[in-house]
Tab-separated table of C-alpha atoms in Angstrom:
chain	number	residue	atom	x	y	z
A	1	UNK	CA	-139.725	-95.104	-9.057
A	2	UNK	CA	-141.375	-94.659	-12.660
A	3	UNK	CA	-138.602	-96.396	-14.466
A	4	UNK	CA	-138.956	-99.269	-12.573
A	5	UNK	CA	-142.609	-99.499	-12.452
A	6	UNK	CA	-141.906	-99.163	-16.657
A	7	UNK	CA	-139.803	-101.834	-16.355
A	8	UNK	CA	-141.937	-104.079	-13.975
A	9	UNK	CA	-144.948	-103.182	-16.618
A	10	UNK	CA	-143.278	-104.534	-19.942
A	11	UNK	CA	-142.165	-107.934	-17.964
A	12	UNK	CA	-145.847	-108.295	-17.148
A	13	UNK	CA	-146.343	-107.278	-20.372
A	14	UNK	CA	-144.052	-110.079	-21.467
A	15	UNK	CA	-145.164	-112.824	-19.501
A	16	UNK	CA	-148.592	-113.117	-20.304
A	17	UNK	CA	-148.755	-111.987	-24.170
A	18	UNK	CA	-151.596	-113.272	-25.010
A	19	UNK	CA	-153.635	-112.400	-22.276
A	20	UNK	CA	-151.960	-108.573	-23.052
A	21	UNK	CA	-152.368	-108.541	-26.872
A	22	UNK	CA	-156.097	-109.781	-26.103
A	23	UNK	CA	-157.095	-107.300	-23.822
A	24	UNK	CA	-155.312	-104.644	-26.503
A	25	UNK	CA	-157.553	-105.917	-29.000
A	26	UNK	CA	-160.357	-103.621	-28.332
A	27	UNK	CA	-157.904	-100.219	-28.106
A	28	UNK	CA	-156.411	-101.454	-31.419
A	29	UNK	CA	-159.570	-101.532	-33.655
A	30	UNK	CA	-161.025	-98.477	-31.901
A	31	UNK	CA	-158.333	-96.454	-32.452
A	32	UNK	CA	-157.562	-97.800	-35.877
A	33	UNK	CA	-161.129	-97.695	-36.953
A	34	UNK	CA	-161.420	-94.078	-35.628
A	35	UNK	CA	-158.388	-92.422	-36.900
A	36	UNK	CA	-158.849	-94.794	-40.863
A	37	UNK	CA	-162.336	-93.353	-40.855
A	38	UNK	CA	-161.503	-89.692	-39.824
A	39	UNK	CA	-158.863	-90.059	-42.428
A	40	UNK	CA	-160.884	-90.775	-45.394
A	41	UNK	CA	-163.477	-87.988	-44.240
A	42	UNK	CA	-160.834	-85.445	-44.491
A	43	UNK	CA	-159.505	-86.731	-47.919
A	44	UNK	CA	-163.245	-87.213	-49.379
A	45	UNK	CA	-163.855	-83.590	-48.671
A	46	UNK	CA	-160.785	-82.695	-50.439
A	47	UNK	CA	-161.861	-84.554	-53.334
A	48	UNK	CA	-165.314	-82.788	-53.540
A	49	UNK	CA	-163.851	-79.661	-52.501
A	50	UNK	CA	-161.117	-80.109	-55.366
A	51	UNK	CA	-163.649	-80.801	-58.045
A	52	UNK	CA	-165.880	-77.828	-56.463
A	53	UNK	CA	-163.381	-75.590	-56.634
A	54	UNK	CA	-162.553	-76.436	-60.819
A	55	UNK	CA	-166.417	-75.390	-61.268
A	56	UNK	CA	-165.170	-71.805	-61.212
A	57	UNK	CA	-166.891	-68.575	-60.063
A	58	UNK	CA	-169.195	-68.580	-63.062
A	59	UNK	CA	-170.682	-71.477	-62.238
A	60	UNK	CA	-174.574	-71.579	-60.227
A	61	UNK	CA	-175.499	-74.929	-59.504
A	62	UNK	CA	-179.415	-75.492	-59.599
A	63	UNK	CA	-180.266	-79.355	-57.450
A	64	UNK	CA	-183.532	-81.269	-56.739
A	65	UNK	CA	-184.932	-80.683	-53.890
A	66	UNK	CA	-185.160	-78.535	-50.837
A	67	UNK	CA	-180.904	-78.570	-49.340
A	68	UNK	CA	-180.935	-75.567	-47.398
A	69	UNK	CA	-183.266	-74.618	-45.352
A	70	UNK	CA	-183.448	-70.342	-44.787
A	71	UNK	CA	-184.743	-68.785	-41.542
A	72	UNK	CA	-185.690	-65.496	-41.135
A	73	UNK	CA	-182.780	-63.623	-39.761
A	74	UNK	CA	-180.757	-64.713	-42.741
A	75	UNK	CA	-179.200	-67.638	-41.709
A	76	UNK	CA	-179.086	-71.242	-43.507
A	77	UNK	CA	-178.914	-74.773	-42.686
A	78	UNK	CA	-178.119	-78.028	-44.485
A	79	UNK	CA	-181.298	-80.117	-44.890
A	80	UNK	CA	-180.227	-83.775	-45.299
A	81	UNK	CA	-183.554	-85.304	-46.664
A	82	UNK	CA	-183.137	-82.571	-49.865
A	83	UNK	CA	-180.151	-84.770	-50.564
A	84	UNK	CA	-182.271	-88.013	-51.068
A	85	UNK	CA	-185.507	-86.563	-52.437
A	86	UNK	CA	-187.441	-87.709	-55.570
A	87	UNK	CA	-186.054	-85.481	-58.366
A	88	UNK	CA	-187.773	-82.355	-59.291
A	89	UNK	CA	-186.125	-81.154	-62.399
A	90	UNK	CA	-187.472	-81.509	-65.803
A	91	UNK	CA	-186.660	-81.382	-69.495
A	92	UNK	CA	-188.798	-78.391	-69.384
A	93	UNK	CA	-186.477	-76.798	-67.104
A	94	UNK	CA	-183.120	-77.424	-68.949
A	95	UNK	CA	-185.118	-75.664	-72.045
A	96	UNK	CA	-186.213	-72.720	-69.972
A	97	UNK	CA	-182.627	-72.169	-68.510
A	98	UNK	CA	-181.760	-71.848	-71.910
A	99	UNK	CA	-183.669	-69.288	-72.650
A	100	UNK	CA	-182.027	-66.944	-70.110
A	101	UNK	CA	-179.863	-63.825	-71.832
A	102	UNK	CA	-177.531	-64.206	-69.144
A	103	UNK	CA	-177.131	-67.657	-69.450
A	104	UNK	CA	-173.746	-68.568	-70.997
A	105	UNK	CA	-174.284	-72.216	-70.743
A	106	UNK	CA	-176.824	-75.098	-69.762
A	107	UNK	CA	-174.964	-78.394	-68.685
A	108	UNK	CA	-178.396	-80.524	-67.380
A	109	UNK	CA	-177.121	-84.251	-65.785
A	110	UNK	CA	-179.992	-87.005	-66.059
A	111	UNK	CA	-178.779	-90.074	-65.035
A	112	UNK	CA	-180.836	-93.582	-65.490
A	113	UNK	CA	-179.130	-96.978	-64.425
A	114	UNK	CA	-178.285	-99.215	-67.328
A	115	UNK	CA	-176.197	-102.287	-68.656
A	116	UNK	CA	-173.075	-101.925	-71.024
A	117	UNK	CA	-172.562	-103.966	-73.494
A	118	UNK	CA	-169.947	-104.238	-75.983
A	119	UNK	CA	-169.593	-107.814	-77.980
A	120	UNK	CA	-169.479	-110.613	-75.507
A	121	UNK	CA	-168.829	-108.523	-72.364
A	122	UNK	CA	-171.377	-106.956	-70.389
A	123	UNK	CA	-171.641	-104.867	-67.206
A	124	UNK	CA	-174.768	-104.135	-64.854
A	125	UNK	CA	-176.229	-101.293	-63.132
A	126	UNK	CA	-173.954	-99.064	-65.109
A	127	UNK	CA	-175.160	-94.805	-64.791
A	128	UNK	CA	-175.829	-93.712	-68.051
A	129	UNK	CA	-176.133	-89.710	-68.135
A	130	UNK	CA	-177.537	-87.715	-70.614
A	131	UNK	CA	-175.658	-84.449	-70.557
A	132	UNK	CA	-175.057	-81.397	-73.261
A	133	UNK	CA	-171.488	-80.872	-74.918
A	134	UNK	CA	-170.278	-77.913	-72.988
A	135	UNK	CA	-170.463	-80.946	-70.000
A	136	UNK	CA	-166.401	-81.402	-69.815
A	137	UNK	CA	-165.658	-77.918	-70.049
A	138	UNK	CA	-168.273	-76.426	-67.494
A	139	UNK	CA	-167.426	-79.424	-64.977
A	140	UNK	CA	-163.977	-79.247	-66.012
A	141	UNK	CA	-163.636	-83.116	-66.927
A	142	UNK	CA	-160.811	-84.084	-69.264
A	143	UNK	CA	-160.840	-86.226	-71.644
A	144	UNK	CA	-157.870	-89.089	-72.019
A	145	UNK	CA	-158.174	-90.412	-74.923
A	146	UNK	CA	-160.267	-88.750	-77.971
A	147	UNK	CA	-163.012	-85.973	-77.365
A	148	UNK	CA	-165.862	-85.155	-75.789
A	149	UNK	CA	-169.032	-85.212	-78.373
A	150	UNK	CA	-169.689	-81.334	-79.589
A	151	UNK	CA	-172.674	-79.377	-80.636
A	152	UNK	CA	-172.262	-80.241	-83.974
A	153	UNK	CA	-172.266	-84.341	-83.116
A	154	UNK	CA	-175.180	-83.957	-80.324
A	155	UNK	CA	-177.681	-85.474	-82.698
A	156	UNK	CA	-175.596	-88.763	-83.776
A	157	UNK	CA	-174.909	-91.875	-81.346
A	158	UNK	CA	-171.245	-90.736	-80.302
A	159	UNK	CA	-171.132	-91.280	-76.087
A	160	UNK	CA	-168.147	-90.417	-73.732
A	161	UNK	CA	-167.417	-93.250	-70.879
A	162	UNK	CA	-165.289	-93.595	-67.938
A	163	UNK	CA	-162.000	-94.937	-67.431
A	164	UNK	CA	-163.129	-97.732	-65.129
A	165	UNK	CA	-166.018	-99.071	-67.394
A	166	UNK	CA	-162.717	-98.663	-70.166
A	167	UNK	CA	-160.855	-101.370	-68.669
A	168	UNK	CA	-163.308	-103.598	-67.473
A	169	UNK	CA	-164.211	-104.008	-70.482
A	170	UNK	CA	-161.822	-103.209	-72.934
A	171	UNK	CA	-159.151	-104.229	-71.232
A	172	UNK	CA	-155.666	-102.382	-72.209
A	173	UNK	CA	-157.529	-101.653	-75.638
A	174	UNK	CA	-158.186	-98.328	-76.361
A	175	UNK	CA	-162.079	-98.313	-77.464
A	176	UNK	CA	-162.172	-95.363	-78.749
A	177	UNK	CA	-163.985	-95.943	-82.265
A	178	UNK	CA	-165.434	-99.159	-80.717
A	179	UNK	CA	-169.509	-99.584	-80.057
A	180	UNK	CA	-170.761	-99.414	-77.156
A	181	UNK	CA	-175.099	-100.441	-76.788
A	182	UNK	CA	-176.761	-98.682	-73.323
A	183	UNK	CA	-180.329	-98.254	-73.265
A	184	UNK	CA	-180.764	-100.536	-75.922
A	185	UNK	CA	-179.151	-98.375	-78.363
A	186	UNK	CA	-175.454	-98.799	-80.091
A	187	UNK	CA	-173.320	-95.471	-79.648
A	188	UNK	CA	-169.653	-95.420	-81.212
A	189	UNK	CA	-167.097	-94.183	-78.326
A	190	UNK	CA	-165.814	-91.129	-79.270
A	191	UNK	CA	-163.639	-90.068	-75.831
A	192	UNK	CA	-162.571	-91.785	-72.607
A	193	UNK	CA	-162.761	-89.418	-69.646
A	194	UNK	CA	-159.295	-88.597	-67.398
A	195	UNK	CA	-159.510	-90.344	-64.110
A	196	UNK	CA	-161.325	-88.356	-61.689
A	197	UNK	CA	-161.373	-87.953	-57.778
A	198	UNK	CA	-164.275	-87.988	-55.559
A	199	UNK	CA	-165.863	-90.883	-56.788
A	200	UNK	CA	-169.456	-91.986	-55.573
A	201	UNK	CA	-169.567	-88.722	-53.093
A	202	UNK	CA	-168.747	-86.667	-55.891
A	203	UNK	CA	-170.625	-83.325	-56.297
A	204	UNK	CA	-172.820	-84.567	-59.181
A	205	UNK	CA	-173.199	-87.779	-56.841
A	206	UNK	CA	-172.373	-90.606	-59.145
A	207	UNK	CA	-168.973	-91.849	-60.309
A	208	UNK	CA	-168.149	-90.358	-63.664
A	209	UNK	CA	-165.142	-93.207	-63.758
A	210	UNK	CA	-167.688	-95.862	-64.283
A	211	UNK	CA	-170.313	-93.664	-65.934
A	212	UNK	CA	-171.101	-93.949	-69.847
A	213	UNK	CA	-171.837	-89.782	-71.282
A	214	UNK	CA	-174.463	-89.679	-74.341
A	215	UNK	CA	-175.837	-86.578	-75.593
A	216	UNK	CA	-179.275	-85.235	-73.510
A	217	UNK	CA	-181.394	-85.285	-76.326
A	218	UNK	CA	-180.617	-89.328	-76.648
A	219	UNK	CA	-181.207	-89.963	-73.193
A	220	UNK	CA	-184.552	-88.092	-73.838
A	221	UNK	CA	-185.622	-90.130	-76.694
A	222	UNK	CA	-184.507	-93.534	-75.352
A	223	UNK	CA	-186.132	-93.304	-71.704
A	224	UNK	CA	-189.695	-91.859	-73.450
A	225	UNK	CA	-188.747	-88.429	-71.556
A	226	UNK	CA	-188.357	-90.355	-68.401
A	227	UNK	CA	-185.416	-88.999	-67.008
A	228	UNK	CA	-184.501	-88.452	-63.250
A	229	UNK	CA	-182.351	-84.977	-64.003
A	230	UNK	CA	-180.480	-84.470	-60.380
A	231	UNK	CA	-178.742	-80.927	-61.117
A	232	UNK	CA	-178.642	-78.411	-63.978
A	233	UNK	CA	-175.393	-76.535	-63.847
A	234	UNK	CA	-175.650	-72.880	-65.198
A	235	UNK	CA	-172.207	-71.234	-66.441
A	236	UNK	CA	-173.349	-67.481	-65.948
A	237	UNK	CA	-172.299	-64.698	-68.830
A	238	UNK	CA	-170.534	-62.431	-66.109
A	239	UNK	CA	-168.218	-64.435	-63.725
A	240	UNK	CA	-167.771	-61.039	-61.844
A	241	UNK	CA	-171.680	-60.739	-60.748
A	242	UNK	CA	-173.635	-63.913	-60.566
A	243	UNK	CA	-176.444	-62.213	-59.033
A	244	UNK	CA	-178.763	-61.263	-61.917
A	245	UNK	CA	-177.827	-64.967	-63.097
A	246	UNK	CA	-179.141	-66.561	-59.988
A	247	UNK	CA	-182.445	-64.049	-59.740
A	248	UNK	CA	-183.346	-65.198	-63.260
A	249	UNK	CA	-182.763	-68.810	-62.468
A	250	UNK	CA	-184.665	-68.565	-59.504
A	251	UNK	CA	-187.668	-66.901	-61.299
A	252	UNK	CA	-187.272	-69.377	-64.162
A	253	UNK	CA	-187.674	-72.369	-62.332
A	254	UNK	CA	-190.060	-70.943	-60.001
A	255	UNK	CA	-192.236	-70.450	-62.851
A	256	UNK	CA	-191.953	-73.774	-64.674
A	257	UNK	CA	-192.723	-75.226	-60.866
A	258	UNK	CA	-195.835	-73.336	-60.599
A	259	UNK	CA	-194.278	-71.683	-57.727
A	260	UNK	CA	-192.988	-74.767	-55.635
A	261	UNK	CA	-189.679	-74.214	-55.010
A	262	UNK	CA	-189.027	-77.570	-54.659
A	263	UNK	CA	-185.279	-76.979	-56.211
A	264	UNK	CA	-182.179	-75.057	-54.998
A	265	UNK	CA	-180.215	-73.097	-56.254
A	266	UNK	CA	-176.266	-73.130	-55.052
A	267	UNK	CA	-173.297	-70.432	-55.624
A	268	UNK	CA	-170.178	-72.168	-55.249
A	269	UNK	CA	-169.594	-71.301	-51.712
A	270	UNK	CA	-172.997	-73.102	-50.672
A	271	UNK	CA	-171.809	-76.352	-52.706
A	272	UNK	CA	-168.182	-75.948	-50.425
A	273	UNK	CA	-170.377	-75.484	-47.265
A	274	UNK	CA	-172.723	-78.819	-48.213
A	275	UNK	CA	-169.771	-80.787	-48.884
A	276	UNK	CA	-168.313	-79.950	-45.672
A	277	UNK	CA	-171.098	-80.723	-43.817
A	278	UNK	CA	-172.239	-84.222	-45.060
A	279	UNK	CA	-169.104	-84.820	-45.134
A	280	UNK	CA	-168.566	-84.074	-41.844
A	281	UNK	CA	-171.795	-85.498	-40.255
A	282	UNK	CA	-171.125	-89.013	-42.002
A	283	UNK	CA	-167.651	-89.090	-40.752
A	284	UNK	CA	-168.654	-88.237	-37.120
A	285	UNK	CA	-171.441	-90.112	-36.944
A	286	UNK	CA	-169.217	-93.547	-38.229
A	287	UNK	CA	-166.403	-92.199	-35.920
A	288	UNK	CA	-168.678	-91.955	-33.028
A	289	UNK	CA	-169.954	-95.432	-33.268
A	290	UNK	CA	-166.109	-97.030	-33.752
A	291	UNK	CA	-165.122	-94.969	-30.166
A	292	UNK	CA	-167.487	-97.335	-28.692
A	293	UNK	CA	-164.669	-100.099	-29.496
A	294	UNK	CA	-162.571	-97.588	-27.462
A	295	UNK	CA	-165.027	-98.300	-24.269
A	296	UNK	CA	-165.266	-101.648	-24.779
A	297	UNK	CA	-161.467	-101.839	-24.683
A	298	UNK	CA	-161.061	-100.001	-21.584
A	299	UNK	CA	-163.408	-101.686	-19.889
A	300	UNK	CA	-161.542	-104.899	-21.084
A	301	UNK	CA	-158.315	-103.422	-19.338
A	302	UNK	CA	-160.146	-103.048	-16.262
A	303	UNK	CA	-161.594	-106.759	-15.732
A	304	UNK	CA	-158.056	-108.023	-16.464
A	305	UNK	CA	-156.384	-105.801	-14.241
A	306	UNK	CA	-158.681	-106.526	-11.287
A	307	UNK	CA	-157.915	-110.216	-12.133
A	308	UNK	CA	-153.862	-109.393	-12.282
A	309	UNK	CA	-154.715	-107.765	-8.518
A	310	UNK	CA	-156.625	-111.036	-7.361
A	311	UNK	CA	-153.890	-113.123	-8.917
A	312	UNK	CA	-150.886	-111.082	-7.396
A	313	UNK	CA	-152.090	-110.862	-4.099
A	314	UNK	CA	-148.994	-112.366	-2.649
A	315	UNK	CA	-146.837	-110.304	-4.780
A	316	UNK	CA	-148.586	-107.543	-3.124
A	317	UNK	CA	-148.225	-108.570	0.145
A	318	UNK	CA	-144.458	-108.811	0.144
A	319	UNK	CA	-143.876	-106.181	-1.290
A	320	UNK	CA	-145.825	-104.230	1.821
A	321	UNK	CA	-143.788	-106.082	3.985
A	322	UNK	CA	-140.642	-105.200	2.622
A	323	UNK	CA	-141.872	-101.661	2.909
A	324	UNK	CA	-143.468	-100.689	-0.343
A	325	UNK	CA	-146.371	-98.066	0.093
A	326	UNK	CA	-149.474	-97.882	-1.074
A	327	UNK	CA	-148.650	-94.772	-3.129
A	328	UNK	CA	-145.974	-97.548	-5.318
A	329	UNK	CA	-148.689	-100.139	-5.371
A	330	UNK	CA	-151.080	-97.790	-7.335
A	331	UNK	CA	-148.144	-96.245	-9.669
A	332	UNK	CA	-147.317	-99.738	-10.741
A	333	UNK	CA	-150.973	-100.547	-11.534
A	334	UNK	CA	-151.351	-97.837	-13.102
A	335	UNK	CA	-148.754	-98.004	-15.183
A	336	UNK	CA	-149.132	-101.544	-15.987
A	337	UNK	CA	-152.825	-100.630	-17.587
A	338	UNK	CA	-151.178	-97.255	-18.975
A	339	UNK	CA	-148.686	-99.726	-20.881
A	340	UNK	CA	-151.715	-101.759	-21.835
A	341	UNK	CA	-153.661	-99.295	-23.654
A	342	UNK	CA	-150.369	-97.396	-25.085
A	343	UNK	CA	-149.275	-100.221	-26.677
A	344	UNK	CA	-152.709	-100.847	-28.041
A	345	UNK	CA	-153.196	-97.248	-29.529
A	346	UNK	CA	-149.807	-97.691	-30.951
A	347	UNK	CA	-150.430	-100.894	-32.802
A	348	UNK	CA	-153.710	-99.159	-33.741
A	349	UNK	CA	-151.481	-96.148	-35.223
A	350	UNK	CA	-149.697	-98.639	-37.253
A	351	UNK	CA	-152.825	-100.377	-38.656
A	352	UNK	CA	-154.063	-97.376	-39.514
A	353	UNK	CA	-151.188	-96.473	-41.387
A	354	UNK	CA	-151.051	-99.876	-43.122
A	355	UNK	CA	-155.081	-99.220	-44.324
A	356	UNK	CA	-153.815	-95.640	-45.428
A	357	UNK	CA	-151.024	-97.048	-47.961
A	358	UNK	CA	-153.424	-99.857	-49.012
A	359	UNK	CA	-156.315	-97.524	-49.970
A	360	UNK	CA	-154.301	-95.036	-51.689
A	361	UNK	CA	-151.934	-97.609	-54.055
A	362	UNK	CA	-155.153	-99.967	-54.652
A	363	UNK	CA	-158.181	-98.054	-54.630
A	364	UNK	CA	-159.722	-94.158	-56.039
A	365	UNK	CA	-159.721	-93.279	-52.121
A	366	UNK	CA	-157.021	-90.714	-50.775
A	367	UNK	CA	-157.078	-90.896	-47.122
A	368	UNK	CA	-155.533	-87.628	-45.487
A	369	UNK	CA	-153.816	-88.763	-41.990
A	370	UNK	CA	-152.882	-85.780	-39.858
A	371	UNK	CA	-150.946	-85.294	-37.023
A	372	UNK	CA	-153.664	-83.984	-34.772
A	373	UNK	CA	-155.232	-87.138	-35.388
A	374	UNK	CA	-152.755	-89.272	-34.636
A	375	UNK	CA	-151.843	-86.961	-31.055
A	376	UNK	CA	-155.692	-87.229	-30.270
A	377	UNK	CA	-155.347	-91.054	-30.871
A	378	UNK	CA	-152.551	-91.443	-28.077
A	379	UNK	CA	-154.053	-89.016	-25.828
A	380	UNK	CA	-157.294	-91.326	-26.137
A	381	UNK	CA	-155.216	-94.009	-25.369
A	382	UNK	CA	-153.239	-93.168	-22.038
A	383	UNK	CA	-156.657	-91.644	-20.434
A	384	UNK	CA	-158.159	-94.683	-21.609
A	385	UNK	CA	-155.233	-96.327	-19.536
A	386	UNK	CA	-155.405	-93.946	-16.171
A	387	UNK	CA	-159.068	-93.793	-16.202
A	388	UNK	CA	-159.573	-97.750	-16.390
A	389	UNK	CA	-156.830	-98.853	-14.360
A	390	UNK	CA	-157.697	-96.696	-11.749
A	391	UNK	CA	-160.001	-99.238	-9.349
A	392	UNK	CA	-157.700	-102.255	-9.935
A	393	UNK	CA	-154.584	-99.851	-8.994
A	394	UNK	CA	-156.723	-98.445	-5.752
A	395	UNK	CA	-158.005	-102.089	-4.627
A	396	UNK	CA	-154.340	-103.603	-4.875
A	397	UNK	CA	-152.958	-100.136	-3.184
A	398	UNK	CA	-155.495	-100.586	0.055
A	399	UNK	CA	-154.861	-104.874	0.368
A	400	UNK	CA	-153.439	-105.090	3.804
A	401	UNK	CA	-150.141	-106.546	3.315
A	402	UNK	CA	-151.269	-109.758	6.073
A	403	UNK	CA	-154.575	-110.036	4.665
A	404	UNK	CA	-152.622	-110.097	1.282
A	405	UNK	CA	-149.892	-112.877	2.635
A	406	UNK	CA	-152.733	-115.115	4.073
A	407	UNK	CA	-155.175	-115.105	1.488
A	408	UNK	CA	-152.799	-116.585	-1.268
């Protein structure tokens, strides 16, 4: 009986494609939409998590703002408007943290938006940071082509840029040697940085492959000590035992704040757990809204196969007579609008796949499908089918087969 309700399914199927591929439409971009977007959550966070995870156990971020919020039996929570707040870190800070005995290095990132120009090419809102030499090393950012400026060049106008503000525009070139003006200020290129993964959701939130690196104390001096500094990261002297590191951070800053702590202060684990979250939040939150192209298909299926019932009414009725039973009128149905939305989350599947292969040869994404994913997505899909086609399939199973035979 299934194999030829199958079989009766695809030849409806077949004879109206349109109509079929049109009421698919809504399965295939849910579906698609849903398992593309899942798929770059999952290989965003193990971008961040990748670059999180170079930092090192040594390694204590400090961040504007209030991210996690502590209650009282211990616990901690991400709070999402610490992400976005006004920055609270100052060049007073950076100078404090420097201070500390246990302090091994100071890596401060103040970033101010810029253009780049280099003879008669010029780019706009560019991020110019003004970082400290150990920089590369602490965040663990390689350098292509040159080096990265040292302690000894801090003071001259050297700067470090990425590999995408490289080639737009330098082209093949290498620049190294080349002159560079940000801030209204020439600086002679002295590295290009290796590409690097996480992009715009990186952890120091900015994309280092279109960023241009000149020494803090330059940044300080060209912005009149007007810099928005959005993390300080601290390399402590004993990787073993960050503890006394963090405590003197802690009482550092709180003291230069005038005891706001308006700042936080993250072990590596606590980055990992941030990541995960926003991470996670965005990517449900997007997901959530493209599911309601899901409903909309199924709903779709539905209205056209009530209107495959009203227009097979006759079909319905012989079949009675000839001794079909309402228990075969409702299987077929139902596995006409089971077909439907298959076939949909299939070609969705295939999209999908498509935007996967598209993002990772021609863009910095790296899109992670899985196969849970992809078994969720068909589940989706045939409930979407049994749940939807289940009042068409019970109004043509309860025509009565004269009624049916008349009424044509």
């Amino acid at each position: 009986m299934w194999s030829g309700n199958v079989k009766a399914a695809v030849n409806s199927l077949r004879t109206s494609k349109w109509r079929s591929l049109l009421t698919m439409l809504g399965i295939i971009i849910g579906v698609s939409s849903v398992v593309t977007i899942v798929s770059l959550g999952q290989g965003l966070k193990n971008q961040i998590l990748g670059q999180i995870n170079q930092l090192g156990s040594d390694v204590v971020t400090v961040r504007s703002g209030k991210i996690v919020n502590e209650d009282n039996g211990g616990g901690s929570s991400l709070n999402f408007l610490g992400l976005f707040s006004a920055s609270t870190l100052s060049d007073a800070d950076v100078t404090a943290l420097k201070e500390l005995p246990s302090a091994k290095a100071v890596v401060p990132m103040a970033f101010v938006t810029n253009s780049a120009k280099s003879g008669n090419s010029q780019l706009d809102n560019v991020f110019v940071i003004g970082t400290s030499p150990e920089m590369s090393q602490v965040l663990n950012q390689k350098v292509k082509y040159g080096e990265f400026f040292t302690q000894d060049s801090e003071d001259t106008n050297f700067a470090v840029i990425g590999p995408n503000i490289a080639h737009k525009i330098y082209g093949e070139l290498n620049p190294v040697g080349q002159s560079i003006e940000v801030l209204g200020e020439s600086f002679v290129i002295r590295g290009i940085l290796s590409q690097s993964s996480g992009g715009l959701f990186s952890i120091a939130q900015t994309d280092f492959n279109s960023a241009v690196f000149i020494p803090f104390s330059h940044a300080k001096r060209l912005t009149d000590n007007r810099l928005n500094i959005l993390q300080i990261v601290v390399r402590g002297q004993n990787p073993d035992n960050l503890d006394p590191t963090i405590e003197e951070v802690k009482k550092t800053l709180l003291s230069t704040h005038k005891g706001q702590e308006n700042f936080s202060v993250l072990k590596q684990y606590e980055l990992l757990s941030i990541a995960s979250g926003v991470v996670n939040t965005i990517t449900g939150f997007i997901s959530g809204i493209a599911a309601i192209s899901l409903l909309v298909g199924g709903i779709g299926i539905m209205n056209i196969m009530l209107v495959s019932v009203s227009e097979r009414t006759r079909e319905i009725g012989i079949r009675k007579a000839l001794g079909a039973t309402n228990r075969q009128i409702l299987s077929q149905f139902l596995v006409e609008g089971m077909a439907l939305s298959i076939g949909g989350g299939l070609i969705g599947i295939i999209a999908s796949a498509v935007i996967y292969f598209g993002l990772r040869i021609y863009t910095d994404l790296q899109p992670v499908i899985t196969l849970p994913v992809v078994a969720l997505a068909v589940l989706v899909s045939v409930s979407l089918g049994i749940i939807f086609s289940v009042a068409p399939a019970l109004k043509a199973a309860r025509k009565d087969p004269i009624q049916a035979l008349r009424g044509d």
